[in-house]
Amino acid sequence: MAIKYELIKECKQSGARLGKLHTPHGVIDTPIFMPVGTQATVKSLTPEELIELGSQIILSNTYHLYLRPGNDLIKKAGGLHSFMHWNGPILTDSGGFQVFSLNDLREISEEGVTFRSHLDGSKHFISPEKSIEIQNDLGADIIMAFDECTPYPSSYEYAKNSLERTIRWAKRCIKAHKRKEDQALFGIIQGGEYKDLREKSVKEMIELDLPGYSIGGLSVGEPKELMYDIINYISPLMPKEKPRYLMGVGSPDALVEGVIRGIDMFDCVLQTRIARNGTAMTSGGRVVIKNSKYEKDFSPLDKNCQCYSCKNYSRAYIRHLFKAKEILGLRLISYHNLYFTLNLMKDIRCAIKEDRLLDFKNEFFINYGYLN
C-alpha cells in the first residue's frame, strides 16, 4: 500500500489515538490538522513558511485545480508537489463537496455530475472515473473517492440513496485508480444524521478494504452536538489499524472533541478565512483585530504564542495594517492562526501520550471561552 498507519498508543483517560502515518513524501504524526491549499497554495503563505509553522501535510482541491490551471498542465509540471514547490505529503479531495455545493449549477445522475463552472459558466462533467483521473494526474499521496455529499437536513430516503450511490461510485473509483503503489485512495462514509445509515455505510466501505476512511457529510450546517453524536457512534465501527479522517472540520473545540472520539486527521479553511477578515485564534479566545479597543494595544496577538507574528508585531500595528488594507496584516494573522492550530495539535498529541487529554480539554476550553 502507498501508506501505512501505525497506532502508537491510546489515551487511558479518553481513548484518543496517537499514531504515525507513513506516506511516500514523509511520516505524519497523528492526530494532525491539514492546512488547506485550495488552489495549490495555502492563501498568502509560502511552502517555506508552512514548514516553519510545523505543517506536515496540506490539502488541495481537485475541482478548483481541474478548472484552473487544469490537471494536464500540472501533470506536465511533474505533479502537484513539483508545481507548488511542496515536498511534503499532500491530500487531494475528490471535488465532490464543491460540485454538490453548486446547487442550481449542477445535475446528478448515476454516471456522475454535470455542472457549470463558477468561473465562467462553462459546462463540465465529472464522474468517479474522471475524478480519479484528475487526482492521478495531480499526484497527491492521499486521494479521495468521488462521493455525493449529503446535505443537512436530508430526508431518510435521500440520505439512503445518496450513501448507496457513494458506495457504487467508490467501487468505480477503485477500478479507475492507476497509481495504487504511490497514491492511497480513501473511502468516504455518508448517511446524513441517521445512525443506521452511517453504520451501513461504514460496513460497506470496510468491505472495500481501502487504505483509509473519512467521515463526510458533517460540518455542513448541523448542530455540533449532532456531529459529535454521529462521530461517537461510528468511530468505534471503523478499522482500528487504518487512519480516520473527519472532513472539513477545524474549529479548536471540534478538533479537541474529534480527537477524543478517535479521529486522526482534520482539515479546514477556517484558519486562513477568518484571518482575512481580521480574526485571530488565541489562547484566550478569538481576537477581532479591527475592533477599536486594539488601536493603542501594543501587546502581541497572543501573549502565550511564540510564532513570528506574535514575537515581532503588536495588535495596534496589525490593526493599522487592516485599516490601511495592507496585505501584510492578513498574512500575519494567517501565519498566527495556523501556528496556533498546529501547536494545539502538538499539545493534544502530548496530552494523549501522557494520558491526560480530558484534563487538557477542560483547561483549554476554559481559557478559550468555551466554558464559563
Short mmCIF file of C-alpha atoms in Angstrom, two decimals:
data_model
loop_
_atom_site.label_atom_id
_atom_site.label_comp_id
_atom_site.label_asym_id
_atom_site.label_seq_id
_atom_site.Cartn_x
_atom_site.Cartn_y
_atom_site.Cartn_z
CA MET A 1 0.00 0.00 0.00
CA ALA A 2 1.06 3.60 -0.62
CA ILE A 3 0.60 4.47 3.05
CA LYS A 4 0.81 2.70 6.39
CA TYR A 5 -0.85 3.75 9.64
CA GLU A 6 0.97 2.93 12.86
CA LEU A 7 -1.08 3.10 16.08
CA ILE A 8 1.35 4.02 18.85
CA LYS A 9 -0.94 4.34 21.87
CA GLU A 10 -4.44 5.12 23.07
CA CYS A 11 -5.03 7.67 25.84
CA LYS A 12 -6.12 5.88 29.02
CA GLN A 13 -8.18 8.88 30.04
CA SER A 14 -10.04 9.47 26.76
CA GLY A 15 -9.36 6.64 24.30
CA ALA A 16 -7.86 9.12 21.78
CA ARG A 17 -5.30 7.72 19.34
CA LEU A 18 -1.65 8.65 18.90
CA GLY A 19 -0.10 7.41 15.68
CA LYS A 20 2.14 7.85 12.70
CA LEU A 21 1.04 7.86 9.08
CA HIS A 22 3.79 6.77 6.68
CA THR A 23 3.42 8.27 3.18
CA PRO A 24 5.63 8.45 0.05
CA HIS A 25 6.59 12.02 0.98
CA GLY A 26 7.16 11.66 4.70
CA VAL A 27 5.83 10.50 8.05
CA ILE A 28 2.96 12.38 9.67
CA ASP A 29 2.34 12.48 13.43
CA THR A 30 -1.35 11.98 14.19
CA PRO A 31 -3.74 13.37 15.21
CA ILE A 32 -2.97 16.06 12.65
CA PHE A 33 -4.55 19.20 11.19
CA MET A 34 -4.04 19.76 7.45
CA PRO A 35 -3.88 23.38 6.22
CA VAL A 36 -5.97 23.83 3.08
CA GLY A 37 -4.26 24.94 -0.13
CA THR A 38 -7.33 25.02 -2.38
CA GLN A 39 -5.61 26.48 -5.44
CA ALA A 40 -2.26 24.72 -4.87
CA THR A 41 -1.38 27.38 -2.30
CA VAL A 42 -2.27 27.97 1.34
CA LYS A 43 -3.53 31.53 0.93
CA SER A 44 -0.78 34.16 1.35
CA LEU A 45 1.83 31.75 2.75
CA THR A 46 4.89 30.15 1.13
CA PRO A 47 5.82 26.47 1.47
CA GLU A 48 8.87 27.55 3.49
CA GLU A 49 6.58 29.36 5.95
CA LEU A 50 4.36 26.30 6.21
CA ILE A 51 7.41 24.24 7.18
CA GLU A 52 8.33 26.87 9.82
CA LEU A 53 4.79 26.57 11.18
CA GLY A 54 5.12 22.80 11.56
CA SER A 55 2.80 21.77 8.73
CA GLN A 56 3.28 18.06 7.99
CA ILE A 57 0.68 17.67 5.23
CA ILE A 58 -1.50 20.03 3.21
CA LEU A 59 -4.74 19.60 1.27
CA SER A 60 -5.52 20.77 -2.27
CA ASN A 61 -8.77 20.80 -4.20
CA THR A 62 -9.48 18.64 -7.25
CA TYR A 63 -12.44 20.68 -8.50
CA HIS A 64 -10.61 24.01 -8.47
CA LEU A 65 -7.37 22.67 -9.96
CA TYR A 66 -9.29 20.85 -12.70
CA LEU A 67 -10.93 24.14 -13.73
CA ARG A 68 -7.77 26.21 -13.29
CA PRO A 69 -4.98 25.70 -14.35
CA GLY A 70 -6.05 22.17 -15.41
CA ASN A 71 -4.78 18.76 -14.37
CA ASP A 72 -2.98 18.28 -17.71
CA LEU A 73 -0.78 21.30 -17.05
CA ILE A 74 0.01 20.17 -13.51
CA LYS A 75 0.88 16.70 -14.79
CA LYS A 76 3.28 18.26 -17.31
CA ALA A 77 4.87 20.23 -14.46
CA GLY A 78 5.73 16.94 -12.75
CA GLY A 79 2.70 16.77 -10.47
CA LEU A 80 1.38 18.93 -7.67
CA HIS A 81 4.44 18.57 -5.42
CA SER A 82 6.73 19.98 -8.10
CA PHE A 83 4.21 22.54 -9.37
CA MET A 84 3.68 24.17 -5.95
CA HIS A 85 7.19 23.56 -4.56
CA TRP A 86 5.96 21.45 -1.62
CA ASN A 87 7.96 18.31 -0.85
CA GLY A 88 5.79 17.03 2.00
CA PRO A 89 2.67 14.86 1.84
CA ILE A 90 -0.43 16.15 0.02
CA LEU A 91 -4.07 15.06 0.19
CA THR A 92 -6.50 15.97 -2.58
CA ASP A 93 -10.25 15.87 -2.09
CA SER A 94 -12.39 14.38 -4.84
CA GLY A 95 -14.21 17.56 -5.85
CA GLY A 96 -17.47 16.05 -4.66
CA PHE A 97 -18.19 18.62 -1.96
CA GLN A 98 -17.54 21.58 -4.29
CA VAL A 99 -19.62 20.10 -7.11
CA PHE A 100 -22.57 19.35 -4.84
CA SER A 101 -22.42 22.79 -3.23
CA LEU A 102 -23.12 24.36 -6.65
CA ASN A 103 -26.84 23.59 -6.16
CA ASP A 104 -28.62 25.07 -9.19
CA LEU A 105 -25.49 24.81 -11.33
CA ARG A 106 -25.28 21.01 -11.26
CA GLU A 107 -27.26 17.89 -12.17
CA ILE A 108 -26.62 14.49 -10.58
CA SER A 109 -27.01 11.18 -12.43
CA GLU A 110 -25.76 7.68 -11.81
CA GLU A 111 -22.92 8.31 -14.23
CA GLY A 112 -21.65 11.43 -12.44
CA VAL A 113 -22.34 15.13 -12.12
CA THR A 114 -22.85 17.69 -14.88
CA PHE A 115 -22.15 21.20 -13.66
CA ARG A 116 -21.36 24.72 -14.75
CA SER A 117 -18.10 26.32 -13.71
CA HIS A 118 -18.39 29.03 -11.07
CA LEU A 119 -15.63 30.85 -13.00
CA ASP A 120 -17.18 31.30 -16.45
CA GLY A 121 -20.35 29.22 -16.60
CA SER A 122 -18.81 26.63 -18.92
CA LYS A 123 -20.33 23.14 -18.80
CA HIS A 124 -18.35 20.18 -17.36
CA PHE A 125 -18.89 16.58 -16.33
CA ILE A 126 -17.11 14.74 -13.51
CA SER A 127 -17.66 11.04 -12.95
CA PRO A 128 -15.93 8.83 -10.38
CA GLU A 129 -13.52 7.80 -13.14
CA LYS A 130 -12.83 11.42 -14.11
CA SER A 131 -12.21 12.46 -10.50
CA ILE A 132 -9.64 9.68 -10.11
CA GLU A 133 -8.02 10.54 -13.44
CA ILE A 134 -7.60 14.15 -12.31
CA GLN A 135 -6.19 13.07 -8.94
CA ASN A 136 -3.81 10.58 -10.58
CA ASP A 137 -2.52 13.48 -12.68
CA LEU A 138 -2.15 15.72 -9.62
CA GLY A 139 -0.12 13.02 -7.87
CA ALA A 140 -1.09 13.57 -4.22
CA ASP A 141 -0.09 10.97 -1.63
CA ILE A 142 -3.70 10.52 -0.48
CA ILE A 143 -6.69 10.87 -2.80
CA MET A 144 -10.41 10.69 -2.10
CA ALA A 145 -13.17 8.66 -3.70
CA PHE A 146 -15.82 10.69 -5.53
CA ASP A 147 -18.89 10.84 -3.30
CA GLU A 148 -22.25 12.51 -3.05
CA CYS A 149 -22.06 14.83 -0.07
CA THR A 150 -25.40 14.53 1.73
CA PRO A 151 -26.68 17.98 2.76
CA TYR A 152 -28.22 18.80 6.12
CA PRO A 153 -31.06 18.38 6.65
CA SER A 154 -31.96 15.50 4.35
CA SER A 155 -34.80 13.03 4.38
CA TYR A 156 -34.04 9.44 5.33
CA GLU A 157 -34.76 8.29 1.79
CA TYR A 158 -32.45 10.90 0.25
CA ALA A 159 -29.62 10.04 2.66
CA LYS A 160 -30.07 6.32 1.96
CA ASN A 161 -29.99 6.74 -1.81
CA SER A 162 -27.03 9.09 -1.52
CA LEU A 163 -24.90 6.73 0.54
CA GLU A 164 -25.72 3.79 -1.73
CA ARG A 165 -24.63 5.83 -4.75
CA THR A 166 -21.46 6.80 -2.89
CA ILE A 167 -20.67 3.09 -2.36
CA ARG A 168 -21.25 2.31 -6.04
CA TRP A 169 -19.08 5.25 -7.03
CA ALA A 170 -16.33 4.13 -4.63
CA LYS A 171 -16.19 0.78 -6.40
CA ARG A 172 -15.81 2.58 -9.73
CA CYS A 173 -13.06 4.76 -8.23
CA ILE A 174 -11.13 1.66 -7.15
CA LYS A 175 -11.29 0.25 -10.68
CA ALA A 176 -10.20 3.56 -12.22
CA HIS A 177 -7.26 4.13 -9.83
CA LYS A 178 -3.99 3.71 -11.78
CA ARG A 179 -1.42 4.64 -9.12
CA LYS A 180 -2.12 2.35 -6.18
CA GLU A 181 1.60 1.97 -5.44
CA ASP A 182 2.13 5.65 -4.59
CA GLN A 183 -1.36 7.07 -4.01
CA ALA A 184 -3.67 5.85 -1.24
CA LEU A 185 -7.40 6.01 -2.05
CA PHE A 186 -9.66 6.78 0.93
CA GLY A 187 -13.35 5.93 1.05
CA ILE A 188 -15.93 8.39 2.39
CA ILE A 189 -18.64 7.45 4.89
CA GLN A 190 -22.00 9.13 4.32
CA GLY A 191 -25.50 8.62 5.70
CA GLY A 192 -26.51 12.03 6.96
CA GLU A 193 -27.82 12.29 10.50
CA TYR A 194 -29.14 8.70 10.54
CA LYS A 195 -27.10 6.29 12.65
CA ASP A 196 -28.32 3.12 10.94
CA LEU A 197 -27.38 4.57 7.55
CA ARG A 198 -23.97 5.62 8.86
CA GLU A 199 -23.43 2.09 10.17
CA LYS A 200 -24.44 0.64 6.81
CA SER A 201 -22.02 2.99 5.06
CA VAL A 202 -19.16 2.04 7.39
CA LYS A 203 -19.73 -1.69 6.91
CA GLU A 204 -19.92 -1.50 3.13
CA MET A 205 -16.88 0.79 2.91
CA ILE A 206 -14.83 -1.53 5.11
CA GLU A 207 -15.60 -4.40 2.75
CA LEU A 208 -13.75 -2.47 0.01
CA ASP A 209 -10.54 -2.74 2.10
CA LEU A 210 -9.23 0.74 1.37
CA PRO A 211 -6.08 2.22 2.99
CA GLY A 212 -8.09 4.76 5.00
CA TYR A 213 -11.58 6.09 5.64
CA SER A 214 -13.05 9.54 6.04
CA ILE A 215 -16.29 10.80 7.53
CA GLY A 216 -18.13 13.09 5.13
CA GLY A 217 -21.41 14.98 5.28
CA LEU A 218 -20.67 16.60 8.65
CA SER A 219 -19.90 20.25 9.42
CA VAL A 220 -22.48 21.11 6.73
CA GLY A 221 -24.82 23.12 8.96
CA GLU A 222 -25.86 20.58 11.58
CA PRO A 223 -25.53 21.38 15.32
CA LYS A 224 -22.13 20.43 16.70
CA GLU A 225 -23.69 18.13 19.28
CA LEU A 226 -25.27 16.13 16.45
CA MET A 227 -21.89 15.92 14.70
CA TYR A 228 -20.22 14.68 17.89
CA ASP A 229 -23.01 12.14 18.42
CA ILE A 230 -22.56 10.73 14.91
CA ILE A 231 -18.77 10.50 15.32
CA ASN A 232 -19.22 8.85 18.72
CA TYR A 233 -21.41 6.22 17.11
CA ILE A 234 -19.41 5.35 14.01
CA SER A 235 -15.80 5.84 15.09
CA PRO A 236 -15.69 2.56 17.09
CA LEU A 237 -17.02 0.76 13.98
CA MET A 238 -14.10 1.94 11.83
CA PRO A 239 -10.96 -0.19 11.41
CA LYS A 240 -8.53 0.38 14.26
CA GLU A 241 -5.49 -0.20 12.05
CA LYS A 242 -6.36 2.46 9.45
CA PRO A 243 -6.46 6.28 9.60
CA ARG A 244 -9.73 8.09 10.29
CA TYR A 245 -10.27 11.46 8.64
CA LEU A 246 -13.02 13.96 9.56
CA MET A 247 -13.51 16.19 6.53
CA GLY A 248 -13.89 19.96 6.69
CA VAL A 249 -13.62 20.35 10.48
CA GLY A 250 -11.12 22.72 12.07
CA SER A 251 -12.50 24.91 14.88
CA PRO A 252 -10.42 24.46 18.05
CA ASP A 253 -13.27 22.89 20.04
CA ALA A 254 -14.15 20.46 17.24
CA LEU A 255 -10.51 19.41 16.87
CA VAL A 256 -10.29 18.50 20.55
CA GLU A 257 -13.69 16.81 20.58
CA GLY A 258 -12.92 14.93 17.36
CA VAL A 259 -9.63 13.58 18.68
CA ILE A 260 -11.36 12.40 21.86
CA ARG A 261 -13.73 10.47 19.62
CA GLY A 262 -10.93 8.67 17.79
CA ILE A 263 -10.27 10.90 14.76
CA ASP A 264 -6.73 11.11 13.33
CA MET A 265 -6.94 13.72 10.54
CA PHE A 266 -8.72 17.05 10.06
CA ASP A 267 -8.77 19.88 7.51
CA CYS A 268 -10.49 23.26 7.30
CA VAL A 269 -10.27 26.65 5.57
CA LEU A 270 -11.37 28.40 8.79
CA GLN A 271 -7.90 29.44 9.96
CA THR A 272 -6.99 31.46 6.88
CA ARG A 273 -10.56 32.54 6.06
CA ILE A 274 -11.16 34.30 9.37
CA ALA A 275 -7.60 35.70 9.23
CA ARG A 276 -8.51 37.55 6.04
CA ASN A 277 -11.36 39.17 7.99
CA GLY A 278 -9.04 40.16 10.84
CA THR A 279 -9.86 37.45 13.38
CA ALA A 280 -7.11 35.71 15.33
CA MET A 281 -7.34 32.47 17.32
CA THR A 282 -5.57 32.96 20.65
CA SER A 283 -5.12 31.05 23.91
CA GLY A 284 -7.65 33.46 25.44
CA GLY A 285 -10.24 33.13 22.68
CA ARG A 286 -10.84 34.98 19.42
CA VAL A 287 -9.45 38.46 18.87
CA VAL A 288 -11.16 40.62 16.22
CA ILE A 289 -8.28 42.95 15.45
CA LYS A 290 -10.40 45.58 13.66
CA ASN A 291 -12.13 46.48 16.94
CA SER A 292 -11.27 49.98 18.18
CA LYS A 293 -10.10 48.73 21.58
CA TYR A 294 -6.92 47.42 19.93
CA GLU A 295 -5.94 50.79 18.39
CA LYS A 296 -3.39 51.51 21.16
CA ASP A 297 -2.79 47.92 22.30
CA PHE A 298 0.92 47.27 21.89
CA SER A 299 0.79 43.69 23.17
CA PRO A 300 1.08 40.73 20.76
CA LEU A 301 -1.93 38.94 19.29
CA ASP A 302 -1.39 36.21 21.90
CA LYS A 303 0.97 36.71 24.85
CA ASN A 304 1.35 32.93 25.15
CA CYS A 305 2.31 32.41 21.49
CA GLN A 306 5.86 32.08 20.16
CA CYS A 307 5.07 32.46 16.45
CA TYR A 308 6.82 35.01 14.23
CA SER A 309 3.78 37.31 14.19
CA CYS A 310 3.46 37.42 17.97
CA LYS A 311 7.17 37.81 18.63
CA ASN A 312 7.52 40.80 16.30
CA TYR A 313 4.26 42.72 15.90
CA SER A 314 1.63 44.33 18.13
CA ARG A 315 -2.13 44.27 17.96
CA ALA A 316 -2.06 48.01 17.28
CA TYR A 317 0.25 47.57 14.28
CA ILE A 318 -1.72 44.66 12.80
CA ARG A 319 -4.96 46.63 13.28
CA HIS A 320 -3.33 49.54 11.42
CA LEU A 321 -2.44 47.19 8.53
CA PHE A 322 -6.07 46.05 8.23
CA LYS A 323 -7.42 49.59 8.40
CA ALA A 324 -4.91 50.59 5.70
CA LYS A 325 -5.84 47.49 3.65
CA GLU A 326 -2.23 46.27 3.64
CA ILE A 327 -1.74 42.61 2.67
CA LEU A 328 0.80 42.05 5.44
CA GLY A 329 -1.97 42.21 8.04
CA LEU A 330 -3.84 39.17 6.74
CA ARG A 331 -0.53 37.35 6.20
CA LEU A 332 0.49 37.87 9.83
CA ILE A 333 -2.83 36.61 11.20
CA SER A 334 -2.93 33.69 8.73
CA TYR A 335 0.54 32.69 9.90
CA HIS A 336 -0.50 33.01 13.54
CA ASN A 337 -3.81 31.10 13.18
CA LEU A 338 -2.10 28.15 11.51
CA TYR A 339 0.70 28.18 14.09
CA PHE A 340 -1.92 28.26 16.85
CA THR A 341 -3.82 25.31 15.36
CA LEU A 342 -0.78 23.19 14.59
CA ASN A 343 0.58 23.90 18.07
CA LEU A 344 -2.79 22.90 19.52
CA MET A 345 -2.50 19.55 17.74
CA LYS A 346 1.04 19.18 19.09
CA ASP A 347 -0.27 19.81 22.63
CA ILE A 348 -3.08 17.32 22.03
CA ARG A 349 -0.57 14.65 20.96
CA CYS A 350 1.46 15.33 24.09
CA ALA A 351 -1.66 15.06 26.27
CA ILE A 352 -2.55 11.71 24.66
CA LYS A 353 0.98 10.44 25.28
CA GLU A 354 0.69 11.44 28.95
CA ASP A 355 -2.89 10.08 29.34
CA ARG A 356 -4.38 13.48 30.28
CA LEU A 357 -6.38 14.61 27.25
CA LEU A 358 -9.64 15.20 29.16
CA ASP A 359 -7.80 17.38 31.68
CA PHE A 360 -6.21 19.26 28.77
CA LYS A 361 -9.63 19.75 27.18
CA ASN A 362 -11.13 21.29 30.32
CA GLU A 363 -8.25 23.71 30.79
CA PHE A 364 -8.18 24.69 27.10
CA PHE A 365 -11.95 25.18 26.89
CA ILE A 366 -11.98 27.42 29.98
CA ASN A 367 -9.14 29.59 28.64
CA TYR A 368 -10.63 29.81 25.13
CA GLY A 369 -14.04 30.77 26.43
CA TYR A 370 -15.97 27.62 25.57
CA LEU A 371 -16.68 27.02 29.27
CA ASN A 372 -17.60 29.59 31.91
#
